[in-house]
Short mmCIF file of N, CA, C and O in Angstrom, two decimals:
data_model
loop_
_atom_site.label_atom_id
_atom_site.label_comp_id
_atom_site.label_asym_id
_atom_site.label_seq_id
_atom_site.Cartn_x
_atom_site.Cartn_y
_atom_site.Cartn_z
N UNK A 1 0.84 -1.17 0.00
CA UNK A 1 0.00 0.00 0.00
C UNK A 1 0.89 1.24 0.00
O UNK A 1 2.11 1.13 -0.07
N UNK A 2 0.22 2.53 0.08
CA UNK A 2 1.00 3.30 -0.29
C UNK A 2 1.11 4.15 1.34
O UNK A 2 0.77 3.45 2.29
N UNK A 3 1.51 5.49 1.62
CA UNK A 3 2.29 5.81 3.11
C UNK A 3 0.49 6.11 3.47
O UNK A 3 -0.44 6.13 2.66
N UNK A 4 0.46 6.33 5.09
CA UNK A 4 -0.94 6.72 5.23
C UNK A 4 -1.08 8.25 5.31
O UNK A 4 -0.13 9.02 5.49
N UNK A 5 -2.12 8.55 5.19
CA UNK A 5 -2.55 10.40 5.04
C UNK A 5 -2.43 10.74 6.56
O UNK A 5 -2.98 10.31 7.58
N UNK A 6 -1.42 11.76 6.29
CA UNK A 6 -1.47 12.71 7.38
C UNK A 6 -2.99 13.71 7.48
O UNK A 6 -3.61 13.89 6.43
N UNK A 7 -3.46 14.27 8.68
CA UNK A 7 -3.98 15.12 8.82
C UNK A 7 -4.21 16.30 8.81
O UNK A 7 -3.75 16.99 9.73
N UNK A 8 -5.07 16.97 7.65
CA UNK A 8 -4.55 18.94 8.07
C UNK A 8 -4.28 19.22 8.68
O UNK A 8 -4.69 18.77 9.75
N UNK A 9 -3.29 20.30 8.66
CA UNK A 9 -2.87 21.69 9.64
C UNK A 9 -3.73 22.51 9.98
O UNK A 9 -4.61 22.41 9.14
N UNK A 10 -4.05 23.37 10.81
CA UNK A 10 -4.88 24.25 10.90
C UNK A 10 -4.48 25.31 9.96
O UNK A 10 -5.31 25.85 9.23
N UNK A 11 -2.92 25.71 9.95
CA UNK A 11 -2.94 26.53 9.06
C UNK A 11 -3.60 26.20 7.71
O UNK A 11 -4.33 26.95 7.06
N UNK A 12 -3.18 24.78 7.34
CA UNK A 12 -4.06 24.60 6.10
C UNK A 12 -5.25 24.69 5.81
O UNK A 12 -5.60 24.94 4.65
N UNK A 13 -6.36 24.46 7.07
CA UNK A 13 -7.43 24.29 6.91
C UNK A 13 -8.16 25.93 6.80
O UNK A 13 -9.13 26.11 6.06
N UNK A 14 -7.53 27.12 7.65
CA UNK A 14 -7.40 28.34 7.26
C UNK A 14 -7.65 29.04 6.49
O UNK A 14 -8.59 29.83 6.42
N UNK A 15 -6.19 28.66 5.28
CA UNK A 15 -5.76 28.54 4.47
C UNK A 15 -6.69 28.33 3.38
O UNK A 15 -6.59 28.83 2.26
N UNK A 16 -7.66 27.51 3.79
CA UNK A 16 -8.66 26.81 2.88
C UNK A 16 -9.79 27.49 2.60
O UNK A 16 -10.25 27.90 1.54
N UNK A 17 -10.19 27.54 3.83
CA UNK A 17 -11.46 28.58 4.32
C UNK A 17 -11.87 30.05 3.60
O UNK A 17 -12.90 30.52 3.11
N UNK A 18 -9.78 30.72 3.89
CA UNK A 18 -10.40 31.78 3.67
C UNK A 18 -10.45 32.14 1.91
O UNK A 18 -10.77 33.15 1.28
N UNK A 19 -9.90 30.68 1.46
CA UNK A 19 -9.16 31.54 -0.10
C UNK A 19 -10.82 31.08 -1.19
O UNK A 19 -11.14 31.43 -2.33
N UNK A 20 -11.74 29.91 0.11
CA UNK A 20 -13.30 30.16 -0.16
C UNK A 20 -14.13 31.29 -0.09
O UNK A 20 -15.12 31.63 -0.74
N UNK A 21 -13.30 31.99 1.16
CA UNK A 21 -13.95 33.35 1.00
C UNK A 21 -13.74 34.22 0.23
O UNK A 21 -14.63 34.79 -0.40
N UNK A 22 -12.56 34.47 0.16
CA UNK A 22 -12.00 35.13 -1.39
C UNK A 22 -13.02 34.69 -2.61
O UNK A 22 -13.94 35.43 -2.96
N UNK A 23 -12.83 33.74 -3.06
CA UNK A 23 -13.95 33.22 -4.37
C UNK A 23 -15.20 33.28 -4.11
O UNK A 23 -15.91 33.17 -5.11
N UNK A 24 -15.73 33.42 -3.13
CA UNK A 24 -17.16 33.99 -2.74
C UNK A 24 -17.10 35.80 -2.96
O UNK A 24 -17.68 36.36 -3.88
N UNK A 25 -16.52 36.31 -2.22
CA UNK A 25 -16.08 37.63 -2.62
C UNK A 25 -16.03 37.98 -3.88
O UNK A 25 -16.65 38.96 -4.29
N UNK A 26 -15.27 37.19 -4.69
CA UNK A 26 -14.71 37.45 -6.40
C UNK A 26 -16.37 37.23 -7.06
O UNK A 26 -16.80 38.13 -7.78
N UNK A 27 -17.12 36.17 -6.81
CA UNK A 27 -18.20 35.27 -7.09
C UNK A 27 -19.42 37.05 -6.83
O UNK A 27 -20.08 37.54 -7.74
N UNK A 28 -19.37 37.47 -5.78
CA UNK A 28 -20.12 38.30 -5.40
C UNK A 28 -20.36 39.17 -6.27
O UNK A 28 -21.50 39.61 -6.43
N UNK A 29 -19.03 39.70 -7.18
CA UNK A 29 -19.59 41.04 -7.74
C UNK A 29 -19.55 40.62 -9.26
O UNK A 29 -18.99 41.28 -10.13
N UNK A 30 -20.42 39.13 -9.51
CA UNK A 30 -20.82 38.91 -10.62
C UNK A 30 -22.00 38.52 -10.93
O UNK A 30 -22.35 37.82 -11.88
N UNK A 31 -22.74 39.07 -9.97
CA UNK A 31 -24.23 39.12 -9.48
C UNK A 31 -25.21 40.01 -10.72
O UNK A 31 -26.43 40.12 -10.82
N UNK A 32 -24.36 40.42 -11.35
CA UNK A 32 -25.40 41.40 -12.76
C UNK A 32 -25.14 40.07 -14.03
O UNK A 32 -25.24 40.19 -15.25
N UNK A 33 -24.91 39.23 -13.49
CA UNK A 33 -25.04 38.19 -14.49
C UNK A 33 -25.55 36.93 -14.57
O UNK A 33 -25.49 36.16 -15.53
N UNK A 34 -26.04 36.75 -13.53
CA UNK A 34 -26.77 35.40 -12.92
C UNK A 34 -26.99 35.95 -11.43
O UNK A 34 -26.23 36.55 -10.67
N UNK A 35 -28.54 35.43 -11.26
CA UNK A 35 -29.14 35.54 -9.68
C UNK A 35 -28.55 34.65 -8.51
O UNK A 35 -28.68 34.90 -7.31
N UNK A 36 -27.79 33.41 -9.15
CA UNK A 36 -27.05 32.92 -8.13
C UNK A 36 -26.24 33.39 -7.36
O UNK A 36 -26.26 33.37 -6.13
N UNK A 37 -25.03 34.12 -8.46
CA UNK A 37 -23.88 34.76 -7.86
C UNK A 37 -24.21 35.94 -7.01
O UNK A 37 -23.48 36.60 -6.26
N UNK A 38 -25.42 36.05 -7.28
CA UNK A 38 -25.74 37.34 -6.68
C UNK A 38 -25.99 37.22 -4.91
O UNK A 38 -26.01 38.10 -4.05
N UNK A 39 -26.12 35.97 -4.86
CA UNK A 39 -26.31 35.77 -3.39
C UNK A 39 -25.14 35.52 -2.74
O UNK A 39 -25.30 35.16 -1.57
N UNK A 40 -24.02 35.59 -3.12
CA UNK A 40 -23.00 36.32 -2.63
C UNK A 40 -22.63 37.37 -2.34
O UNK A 40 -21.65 37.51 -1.60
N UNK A 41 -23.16 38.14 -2.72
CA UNK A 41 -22.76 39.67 -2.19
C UNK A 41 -23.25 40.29 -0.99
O UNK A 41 -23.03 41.39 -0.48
N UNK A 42 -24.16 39.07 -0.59
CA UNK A 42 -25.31 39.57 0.67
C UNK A 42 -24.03 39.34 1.71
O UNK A 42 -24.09 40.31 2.47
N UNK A 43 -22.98 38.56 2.06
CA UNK A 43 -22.31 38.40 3.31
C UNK A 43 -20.65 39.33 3.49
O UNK A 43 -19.67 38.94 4.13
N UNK A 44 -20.76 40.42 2.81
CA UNK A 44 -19.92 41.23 2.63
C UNK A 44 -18.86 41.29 4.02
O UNK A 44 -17.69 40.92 4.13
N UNK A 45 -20.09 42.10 5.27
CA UNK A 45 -19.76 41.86 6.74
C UNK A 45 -19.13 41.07 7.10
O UNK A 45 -18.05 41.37 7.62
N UNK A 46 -19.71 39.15 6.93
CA UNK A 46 -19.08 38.02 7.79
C UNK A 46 -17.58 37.80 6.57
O UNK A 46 -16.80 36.93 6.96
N UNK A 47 -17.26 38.37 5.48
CA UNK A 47 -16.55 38.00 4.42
C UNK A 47 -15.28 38.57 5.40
O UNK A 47 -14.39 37.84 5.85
N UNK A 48 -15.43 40.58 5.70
CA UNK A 48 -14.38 40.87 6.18
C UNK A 48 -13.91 40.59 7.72
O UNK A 48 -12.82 40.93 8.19
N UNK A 49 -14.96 39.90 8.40
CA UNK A 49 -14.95 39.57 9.81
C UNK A 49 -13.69 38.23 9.67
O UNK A 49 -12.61 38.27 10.25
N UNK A 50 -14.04 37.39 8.99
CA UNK A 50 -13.34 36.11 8.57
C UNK A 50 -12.14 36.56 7.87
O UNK A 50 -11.09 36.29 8.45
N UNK A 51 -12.08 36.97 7.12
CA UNK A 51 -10.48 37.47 6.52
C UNK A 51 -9.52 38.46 7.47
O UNK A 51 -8.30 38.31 7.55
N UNK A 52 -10.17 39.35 8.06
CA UNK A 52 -9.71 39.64 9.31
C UNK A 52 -8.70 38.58 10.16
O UNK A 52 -7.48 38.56 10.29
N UNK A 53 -9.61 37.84 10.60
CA UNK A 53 -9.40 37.04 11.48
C UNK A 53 -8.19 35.89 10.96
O UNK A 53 -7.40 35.29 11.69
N UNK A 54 -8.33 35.80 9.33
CA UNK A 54 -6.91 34.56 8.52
C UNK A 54 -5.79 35.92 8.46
O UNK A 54 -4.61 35.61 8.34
N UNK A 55 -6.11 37.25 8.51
CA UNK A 55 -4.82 37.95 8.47
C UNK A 55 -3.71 38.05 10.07
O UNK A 55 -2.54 38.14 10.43
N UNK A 56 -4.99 37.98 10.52
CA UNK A 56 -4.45 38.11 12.14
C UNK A 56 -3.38 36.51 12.63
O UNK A 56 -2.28 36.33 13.16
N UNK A 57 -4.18 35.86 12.22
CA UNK A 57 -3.61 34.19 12.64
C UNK A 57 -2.61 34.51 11.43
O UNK A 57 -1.54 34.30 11.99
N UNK A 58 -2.31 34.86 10.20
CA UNK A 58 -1.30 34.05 9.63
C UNK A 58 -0.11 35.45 9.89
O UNK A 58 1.02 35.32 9.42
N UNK A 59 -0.41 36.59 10.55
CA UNK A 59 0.61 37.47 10.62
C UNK A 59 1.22 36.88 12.39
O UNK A 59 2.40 37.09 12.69
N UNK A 60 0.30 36.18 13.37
CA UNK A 60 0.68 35.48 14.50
C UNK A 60 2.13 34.06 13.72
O UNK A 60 3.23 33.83 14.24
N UNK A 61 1.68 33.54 12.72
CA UNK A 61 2.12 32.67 12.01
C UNK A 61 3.17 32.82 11.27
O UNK A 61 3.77 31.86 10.78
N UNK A 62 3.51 34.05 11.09
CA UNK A 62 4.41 34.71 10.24
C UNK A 62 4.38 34.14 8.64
O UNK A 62 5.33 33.76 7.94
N UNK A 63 3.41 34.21 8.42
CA UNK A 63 3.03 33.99 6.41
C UNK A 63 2.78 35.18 6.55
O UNK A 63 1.84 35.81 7.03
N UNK A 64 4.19 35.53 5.85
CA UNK A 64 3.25 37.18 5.36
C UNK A 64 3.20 37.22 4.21
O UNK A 64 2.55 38.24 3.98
N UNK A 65 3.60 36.57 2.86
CA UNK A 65 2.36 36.96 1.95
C UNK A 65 1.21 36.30 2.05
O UNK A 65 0.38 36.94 1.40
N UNK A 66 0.58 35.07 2.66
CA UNK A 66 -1.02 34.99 2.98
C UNK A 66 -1.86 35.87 3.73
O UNK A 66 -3.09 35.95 3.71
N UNK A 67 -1.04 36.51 4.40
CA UNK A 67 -1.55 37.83 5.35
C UNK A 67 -2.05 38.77 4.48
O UNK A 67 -3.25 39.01 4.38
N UNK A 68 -0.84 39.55 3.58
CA UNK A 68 -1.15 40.48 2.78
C UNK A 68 -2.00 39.89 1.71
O UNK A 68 -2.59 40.89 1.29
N UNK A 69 -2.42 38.87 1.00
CA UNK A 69 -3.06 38.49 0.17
C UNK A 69 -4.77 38.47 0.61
O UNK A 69 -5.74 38.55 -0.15
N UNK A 70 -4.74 38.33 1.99
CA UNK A 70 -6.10 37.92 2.70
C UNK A 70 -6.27 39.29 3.10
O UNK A 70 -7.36 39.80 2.83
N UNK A 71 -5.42 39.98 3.67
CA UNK A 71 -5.66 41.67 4.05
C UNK A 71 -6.83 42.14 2.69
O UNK A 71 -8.03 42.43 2.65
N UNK A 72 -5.72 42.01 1.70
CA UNK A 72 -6.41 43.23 0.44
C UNK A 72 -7.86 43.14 0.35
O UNK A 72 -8.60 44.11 0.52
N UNK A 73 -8.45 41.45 -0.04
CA UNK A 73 -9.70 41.01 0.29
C UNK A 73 -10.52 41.45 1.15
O UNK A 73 -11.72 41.72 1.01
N UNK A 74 -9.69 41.52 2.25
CA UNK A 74 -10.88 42.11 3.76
C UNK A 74 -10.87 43.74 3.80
O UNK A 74 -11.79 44.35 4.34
N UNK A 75 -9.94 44.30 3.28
CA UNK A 75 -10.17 45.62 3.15
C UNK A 75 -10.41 46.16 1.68
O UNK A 75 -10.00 47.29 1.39
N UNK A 76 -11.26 45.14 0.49
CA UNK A 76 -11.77 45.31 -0.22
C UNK A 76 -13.23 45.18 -0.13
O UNK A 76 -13.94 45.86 -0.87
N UNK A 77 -13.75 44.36 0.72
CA UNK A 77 -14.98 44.05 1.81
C UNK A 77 -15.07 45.06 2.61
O UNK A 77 -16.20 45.54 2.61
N UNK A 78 -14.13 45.73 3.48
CA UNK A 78 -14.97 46.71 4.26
C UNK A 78 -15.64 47.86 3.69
O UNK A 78 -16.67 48.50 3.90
N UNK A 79 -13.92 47.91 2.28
CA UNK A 79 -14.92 49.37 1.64
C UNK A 79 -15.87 49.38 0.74
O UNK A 79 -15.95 50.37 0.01
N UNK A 80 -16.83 48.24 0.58
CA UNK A 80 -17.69 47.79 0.03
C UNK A 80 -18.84 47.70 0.81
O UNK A 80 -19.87 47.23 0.33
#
């Protein structure tokens, strides 16, 4: 057989989370083109609450370009 699977990191799982939020975000402001996408744009608030929160843990973490990559997002959300 082959080696067994390790378990995510939290950073990974993070990691995961927020770059969903990102594509929900991206997804959001394509809402003048389908009514689906459009129901993304309704969680703007919990978008920058959560990216907040992956900039804070990965600048504790010292990833700083996931920090700055997740920053721009959340302070593209607030001023939205």
């Amino acid at each position: 057989m082959g080696t067994p699977l390790r378990p995510p990191s939290l950073s990974g799982l993070i990691q995961a989370g927020s770059a969903f939020v990102v594509v929900s975000t991206i997804l959001g402001h394509a809402g003048r083109f389908n009514w689906f996408l459009d129901l993304f744009a309704h969680f703007r608030i919990q978008y920058f609450i959560i990216l907040s929160a992956a900039v804070l843990l990965h600048l504790m973490w010292r990833k700083w370009g996931w920090a700055i990559f997740f920053a721009i997002f959340a302070v593209w959300n607030a001023c939205l």
